[in-house]
Amino acid sequence: MLVGGTGNLGLRIARALAARGANVLALARQGGDTAALADTGVSVEKIDFDDEQSLRRTLDGASCVISALNGLEDTIIGRQSRVLDAAVVAGVPRFIPSDYSLDFTKTKPGRNRNLDLRRRFMAKVDAAPIRATSILNGAFADLLAGQAPIVLPGPRIVLHWGSPDQLLDFTTKEDVAAYAAAAALDPDTPRTLRIAGDSVSPRDLAATMQLLTGRRFRLAKPGGVPVLSAMIRLTRTLAPQPGAVFPAWQGMQYLRDMMDGTGKLEPLDNDRYPEINWTKARQVLAGAMAMKRL
């Protein structure tokens, strides 16, 4: 059973599950657009997530519920909790929550809004009589193609706010989806699985860009983590956007947890499914250059 299958990651998980021959039912909100799921090879059912009895009946017989929901409190805590509660009542043995992030179990509460929501939901999952598995994957490597303010091709700079040798975990959405699908079909998963398609430092990224372009990329540190924290507070004051899932300051909070090393993933469970070929940061950057996004 897949929840959140219409999102960017959810669609990839749907395809990965279908590729493994899984019998998948993707649940979507009534009135939601499910056209993108049409070519994934999974069945789709629209449902009222506020109807507890209907949700329970739909989940009856499922071997695993995998969530790819994305949003703020009403989604990560509200809707996901309703799915969890229905899964427990229906006797579903396993649940994979929508965690897909750096290791928020090691970060400080109050420093990252979206990770705080996942921390709250983790406490709810751990209190429920169901086997849960969180998949933690660092940052999506796809963001290196331009969205993450790290590699700046114009001025040929790689930014960092901590040590230039701090390893940063990146995993492409495609690889996360492949791993999540494998985990959903694996009855013996542990409570947490940590993966990283690549772990590279800002210094590594600068060297990679120099190799790809033939031009030198400089490392630049516009202040340490305290400066980044001040920038976060200022940005949140000037452009709060409380209803946005990924406002600028939220991305900066995530970057802080990477740059100071608190969200570093270790040990890694990459080898659990040896059939997965991990995409490296260099491949992402080279692909972005070929598409002229960098």
PDB file of C-alpha atoms in Angstrom, residues 126-282:
ATOM      1  CA  ASP A 126       7.345   4.017  18.127  1.00  0.00           C
ATOM      2  CA  ALA A 127       4.395   3.997  20.517  1.00  0.00           C
ATOM      3  CA  ALA A 128       2.192   2.081  18.059  1.00  0.00           C
ATOM      4  CA  PRO A 129       1.983  -1.735  17.913  1.00  0.00           C
ATOM      5  CA  ILE A 130       3.425  -1.984  14.411  1.00  0.00           C
ATOM      6  CA  ARG A 131       6.888  -2.658  12.987  1.00  0.00           C
ATOM      7  CA  ALA A 132       8.239   0.536  11.493  1.00  0.00           C
ATOM      8  CA  THR A 133      11.279   1.257   9.349  1.00  0.00           C
ATOM      9  CA  SER A 134      12.585   4.762   8.701  1.00  0.00           C
ATOM     10  CA  ILE A 135      14.719   5.337   5.606  1.00  0.00           C
ATOM     11  CA  LEU A 136      17.208   8.188   6.000  1.00  0.00           C
ATOM     12  CA  ASN A 137      19.057   9.314   2.875  1.00  0.00           C
ATOM     13  CA  GLY A 138      20.676  12.689   3.544  1.00  0.00           C
ATOM     14  CA  ALA A 139      19.788  15.352   0.969  1.00  0.00           C
ATOM     15  CA  PHE A 140      18.384  14.567  -2.440  1.00  0.00           C
ATOM     16  CA  ALA A 141      21.374  14.652  -4.792  1.00  0.00           C
ATOM     17  CA  ASP A 142      19.107  16.051  -7.509  1.00  0.00           C
ATOM     18  CA  LEU A 143      19.349  19.401  -5.684  1.00  0.00           C
ATOM     19  CA  LEU A 144      23.022  19.654  -6.630  1.00  0.00           C
ATOM     20  CA  ALA A 145      21.809  20.419 -10.147  1.00  0.00           C
ATOM     21  CA  GLY A 146      21.078  23.979  -9.074  1.00  0.00           C
ATOM     22  CA  GLN A 147      18.510  24.244  -6.278  1.00  0.00           C
ATOM     23  CA  ALA A 148      20.924  23.739  -3.394  1.00  0.00           C
ATOM     24  CA  PRO A 149      23.092  26.845  -2.769  1.00  0.00           C
ATOM     25  CA  ILE A 150      26.351  24.907  -2.703  1.00  0.00           C
ATOM     26  CA  VAL A 151      27.786  24.657  -6.216  1.00  0.00           C
ATOM     27  CA  LEU A 152      27.682  28.071  -7.929  1.00  0.00           C
ATOM     28  CA  PRO A 153      28.852  27.647 -11.546  1.00  0.00           C
ATOM     29  CA  GLY A 154      28.702  31.324 -12.550  1.00  0.00           C
ATOM     30  CA  PRO A 155      31.373  32.593 -10.159  1.00  0.00           C
ATOM     31  CA  ARG A 156      32.896  29.083 -10.028  1.00  0.00           C
ATOM     32  CA  ILE A 157      32.489  28.789  -6.263  1.00  0.00           C
ATOM     33  CA  VAL A 158      31.549  25.994  -3.876  1.00  0.00           C
ATOM     34  CA  LEU A 159      30.083  27.391  -0.653  1.00  0.00           C
ATOM     35  CA  HIS A 160      30.486  25.913   2.806  1.00  0.00           C
ATOM     36  CA  TRP A 161      29.660  27.090   6.337  1.00  0.00           C
ATOM     37  CA  GLY A 162      31.726  24.595   8.285  1.00  0.00           C
ATOM     38  CA  SER A 163      34.812  22.587   7.475  1.00  0.00           C
ATOM     39  CA  PRO A 164      35.514  22.266   3.719  1.00  0.00           C
ATOM     40  CA  ASP A 165      36.194  18.597   4.459  1.00  0.00           C
ATOM     41  CA  GLN A 166      32.858  17.884   6.183  1.00  0.00           C
ATOM     42  CA  LEU A 167      31.266  14.962   4.365  1.00  0.00           C
ATOM     43  CA  LEU A 168      27.731  15.635   3.099  1.00  0.00           C
ATOM     44  CA  ASP A 169      25.320  12.799   2.286  1.00  0.00           C
ATOM     45  CA  PHE A 170      23.474  12.885  -1.043  1.00  0.00           C
ATOM     46  CA  THR A 171      21.138  10.315  -2.623  1.00  0.00           C
ATOM     47  CA  THR A 172      19.148  10.742  -5.836  1.00  0.00           C
ATOM     48  CA  LYS A 173      15.381  10.433  -5.626  1.00  0.00           C
ATOM     49  CA  GLU A 174      15.547   7.525  -8.048  1.00  0.00           C
ATOM     50  CA  ASP A 175      17.941   5.628  -5.778  1.00  0.00           C
ATOM     51  CA  VAL A 176      15.862   6.430  -2.683  1.00  0.00           C
ATOM     52  CA  ALA A 177      12.789   5.069  -4.469  1.00  0.00           C
ATOM     53  CA  ALA A 178      14.587   1.879  -5.505  1.00  0.00           C
ATOM     54  CA  TYR A 179      15.788   1.320  -1.956  1.00  0.00           C
ATOM     55  CA  ALA A 180      12.393   2.099  -0.421  1.00  0.00           C
ATOM     56  CA  ALA A 181      10.748  -0.408  -2.763  1.00  0.00           C
ATOM     57  CA  ALA A 182      13.270  -3.078  -1.788  1.00  0.00           C
ATOM     58  CA  ALA A 183      12.728  -2.324   1.897  1.00  0.00           C
ATOM     59  CA  ALA A 184       8.937  -2.490   1.528  1.00  0.00           C
ATOM     60  CA  LEU A 185       9.259  -6.031   0.167  1.00  0.00           C
ATOM     61  CA  ASP A 186      11.796  -7.076   2.817  1.00  0.00           C
ATOM     62  CA  PRO A 187      10.039  -8.478   5.911  1.00  0.00           C
ATOM     63  CA  ASP A 188      13.152  -8.250   8.091  1.00  0.00           C
ATOM     64  CA  THR A 189      14.038  -4.555   7.965  1.00  0.00           C
ATOM     65  CA  PRO A 190      15.399  -2.928  11.141  1.00  0.00           C
ATOM     66  CA  ARG A 191      13.937   0.209  12.726  1.00  0.00           C
ATOM     67  CA  THR A 192      16.225   2.529  10.757  1.00  0.00           C
ATOM     68  CA  LEU A 193      18.019   2.206   7.440  1.00  0.00           C
ATOM     69  CA  ARG A 194      20.646   4.802   6.530  1.00  0.00           C
ATOM     70  CA  ILE A 195      21.777   5.243   2.935  1.00  0.00           C
ATOM     71  CA  ALA A 196      23.879   7.677   0.937  1.00  0.00           C
ATOM     72  CA  GLY A 197      24.395   7.418  -2.791  1.00  0.00           C
ATOM     73  CA  ASP A 198      27.515   9.506  -2.239  1.00  0.00           C
ATOM     74  CA  SER A 199      29.232  11.235   0.682  1.00  0.00           C
ATOM     75  CA  VAL A 200      31.309  14.161  -0.535  1.00  0.00           C
ATOM     76  CA  SER A 201      32.834  17.259   1.014  1.00  0.00           C
ATOM     77  CA  PRO A 202      32.702  20.794  -0.380  1.00  0.00           C
ATOM     78  CA  ARG A 203      36.362  20.301  -1.292  1.00  0.00           C
ATOM     79  CA  ASP A 204      35.407  17.153  -3.217  1.00  0.00           C
ATOM     80  CA  LEU A 205      32.677  19.048  -5.069  1.00  0.00           C
ATOM     81  CA  ALA A 206      35.085  21.810  -6.059  1.00  0.00           C
ATOM     82  CA  ALA A 207      37.540  19.240  -7.406  1.00  0.00           C
ATOM     83  CA  THR A 208      34.742  17.471  -9.304  1.00  0.00           C
ATOM     84  CA  MET A 209      33.569  20.690 -10.936  1.00  0.00           C
ATOM     85  CA  GLN A 210      37.133  21.559 -11.927  1.00  0.00           C
ATOM     86  CA  LEU A 211      37.505  18.123 -13.468  1.00  0.00           C
ATOM     87  CA  LEU A 212      34.197  18.433 -15.344  1.00  0.00           C
ATOM     88  CA  THR A 213      34.733  21.983 -16.602  1.00  0.00           C
ATOM     89  CA  GLY A 214      38.478  22.282 -16.858  1.00  0.00           C
ATOM     90  CA  ARG A 215      38.242  25.490 -14.818  1.00  0.00           C
ATOM     91  CA  ARG A 216      39.182  26.085 -11.192  1.00  0.00           C
ATOM     92  CA  PHE A 217      36.382  26.240  -8.612  1.00  0.00           C
ATOM     93  CA  ARG A 218      37.166  28.069  -5.378  1.00  0.00           C
ATOM     94  CA  LEU A 219      35.966  27.190  -1.916  1.00  0.00           C
ATOM     95  CA  ALA A 220      34.209  30.107  -0.217  1.00  0.00           C
ATOM     96  CA  LYS A 221      33.068  30.346   3.393  1.00  0.00           C
ATOM     97  CA  PRO A 222      30.679  33.287   3.928  1.00  0.00           C
ATOM     98  CA  GLY A 223      30.896  32.780   7.672  1.00  0.00           C
ATOM     99  CA  GLY A 224      30.509  29.780   9.944  1.00  0.00           C
ATOM    100  CA  VAL A 225      27.401  28.022  11.220  1.00  0.00           C
ATOM    101  CA  PRO A 226      26.559  30.935  13.603  1.00  0.00           C
ATOM    102  CA  VAL A 227      26.445  33.261  10.586  1.00  0.00           C
ATOM    103  CA  LEU A 228      24.197  30.816   8.746  1.00  0.00           C
ATOM    104  CA  SER A 229      21.928  30.664  11.806  1.00  0.00           C
ATOM    105  CA  ALA A 230      21.699  34.463  11.810  1.00  0.00           C
ATOM    106  CA  MET A 231      20.814  34.390   8.109  1.00  0.00           C
ATOM    107  CA  ILE A 232      18.070  31.868   8.841  1.00  0.00           C
ATOM    108  CA  ARG A 233      16.555  34.085  11.537  1.00  0.00           C
ATOM    109  CA  LEU A 234      16.678  37.140   9.286  1.00  0.00           C
ATOM    110  CA  THR A 235      15.185  35.333   6.293  1.00  0.00           C
ATOM    111  CA  ARG A 236      12.428  33.840   8.428  1.00  0.00           C
ATOM    112  CA  THR A 237      11.588  37.307   9.766  1.00  0.00           C
ATOM    113  CA  LEU A 238      11.545  39.031   6.387  1.00  0.00           C
ATOM    114  CA  ALA A 239       9.897  36.192   4.423  1.00  0.00           C
ATOM    115  CA  PRO A 240       8.217  33.845   6.927  1.00  0.00           C
ATOM    116  CA  GLN A 241       5.974  31.953   4.460  1.00  0.00           C
ATOM    117  CA  PRO A 242       4.527  29.766   7.228  1.00  0.00           C
ATOM    118  CA  GLY A 243       2.337  27.828   4.797  1.00  0.00           C
ATOM    119  CA  ALA A 244       5.154  26.928   2.401  1.00  0.00           C
ATOM    120  CA  VAL A 245       6.678  23.464   2.726  1.00  0.00           C
ATOM    121  CA  PHE A 246      10.100  24.568   1.507  1.00  0.00           C
ATOM    122  CA  PRO A 247      10.583  28.304   2.054  1.00  0.00           C
ATOM    123  CA  ALA A 248      14.134  29.613   1.684  1.00  0.00           C
ATOM    124  CA  TRP A 249      14.805  29.515   5.427  1.00  0.00           C
ATOM    125  CA  GLN A 250      13.742  25.859   5.614  1.00  0.00           C
ATOM    126  CA  GLY A 251      16.341  24.906   3.029  1.00  0.00           C
ATOM    127  CA  MET A 252      18.913  26.892   4.991  1.00  0.00           C
ATOM    128  CA  GLN A 253      17.986  24.996   8.172  1.00  0.00           C
ATOM    129  CA  TYR A 254      18.568  21.739   6.344  1.00  0.00           C
ATOM    130  CA  LEU A 255      21.890  22.991   4.984  1.00  0.00           C
ATOM    131  CA  ARG A 256      22.983  23.924   8.523  1.00  0.00           C
ATOM    132  CA  ASP A 257      22.321  20.385   9.784  1.00  0.00           C
ATOM    133  CA  MET A 258      24.474  19.060   6.958  1.00  0.00           C
ATOM    134  CA  MET A 259      27.310  21.567   7.201  1.00  0.00           C
ATOM    135  CA  ASP A 260      27.835  21.224  10.956  1.00  0.00           C
ATOM    136  CA  GLY A 261      27.861  17.430  10.660  1.00  0.00           C
ATOM    137  CA  THR A 262      25.033  16.747  13.108  1.00  0.00           C
ATOM    138  CA  GLY A 263      22.848  15.071  10.488  1.00  0.00           C
ATOM    139  CA  LYS A 264      25.632  12.843   9.096  1.00  0.00           C
ATOM    140  CA  LEU A 265      24.478   9.299   8.357  1.00  0.00           C
ATOM    141  CA  GLU A 266      26.486   6.457   9.848  1.00  0.00           C
ATOM    142  CA  PRO A 267      26.764   3.578   9.639  1.00  0.00           C
ATOM    143  CA  LEU A 268      25.358   3.153   6.150  1.00  0.00           C
ATOM    144  CA  ASP A 269      23.124   0.305   5.011  1.00  0.00           C
ATOM    145  CA  ASN A 270      23.846   0.685   1.285  1.00  0.00           C
ATOM    146  CA  ASP A 271      24.883  -2.945   0.893  1.00  0.00           C
ATOM    147  CA  ARG A 272      21.614  -4.392   2.158  1.00  0.00           C
ATOM    148  CA  TYR A 273      20.257  -4.568  -1.408  1.00  0.00           C
ATOM    149  CA  PRO A 274      23.336  -5.152  -3.615  1.00  0.00           C
ATOM    150  CA  GLU A 275      21.358  -4.878  -6.845  1.00  0.00           C
ATOM    151  CA  ILE A 276      21.072  -1.111  -6.412  1.00  0.00           C
ATOM    152  CA  ASN A 277      23.711   0.861  -8.304  1.00  0.00           C
ATOM    153  CA  TRP A 278      24.263   4.134  -6.479  1.00  0.00           C
ATOM    154  CA  THR A 279      24.426   7.395  -8.417  1.00  0.00           C
ATOM    155  CA  LYS A 280      27.433   9.519  -7.510  1.00  0.00           C
ATOM    156  CA  ALA A 281      27.504  13.293  -7.107  1.00  0.00           C
ATOM    157  CA  ARG A 282      29.786  13.543 -10.126  1.00  0.00           C
TER     158      ARG A 282
END
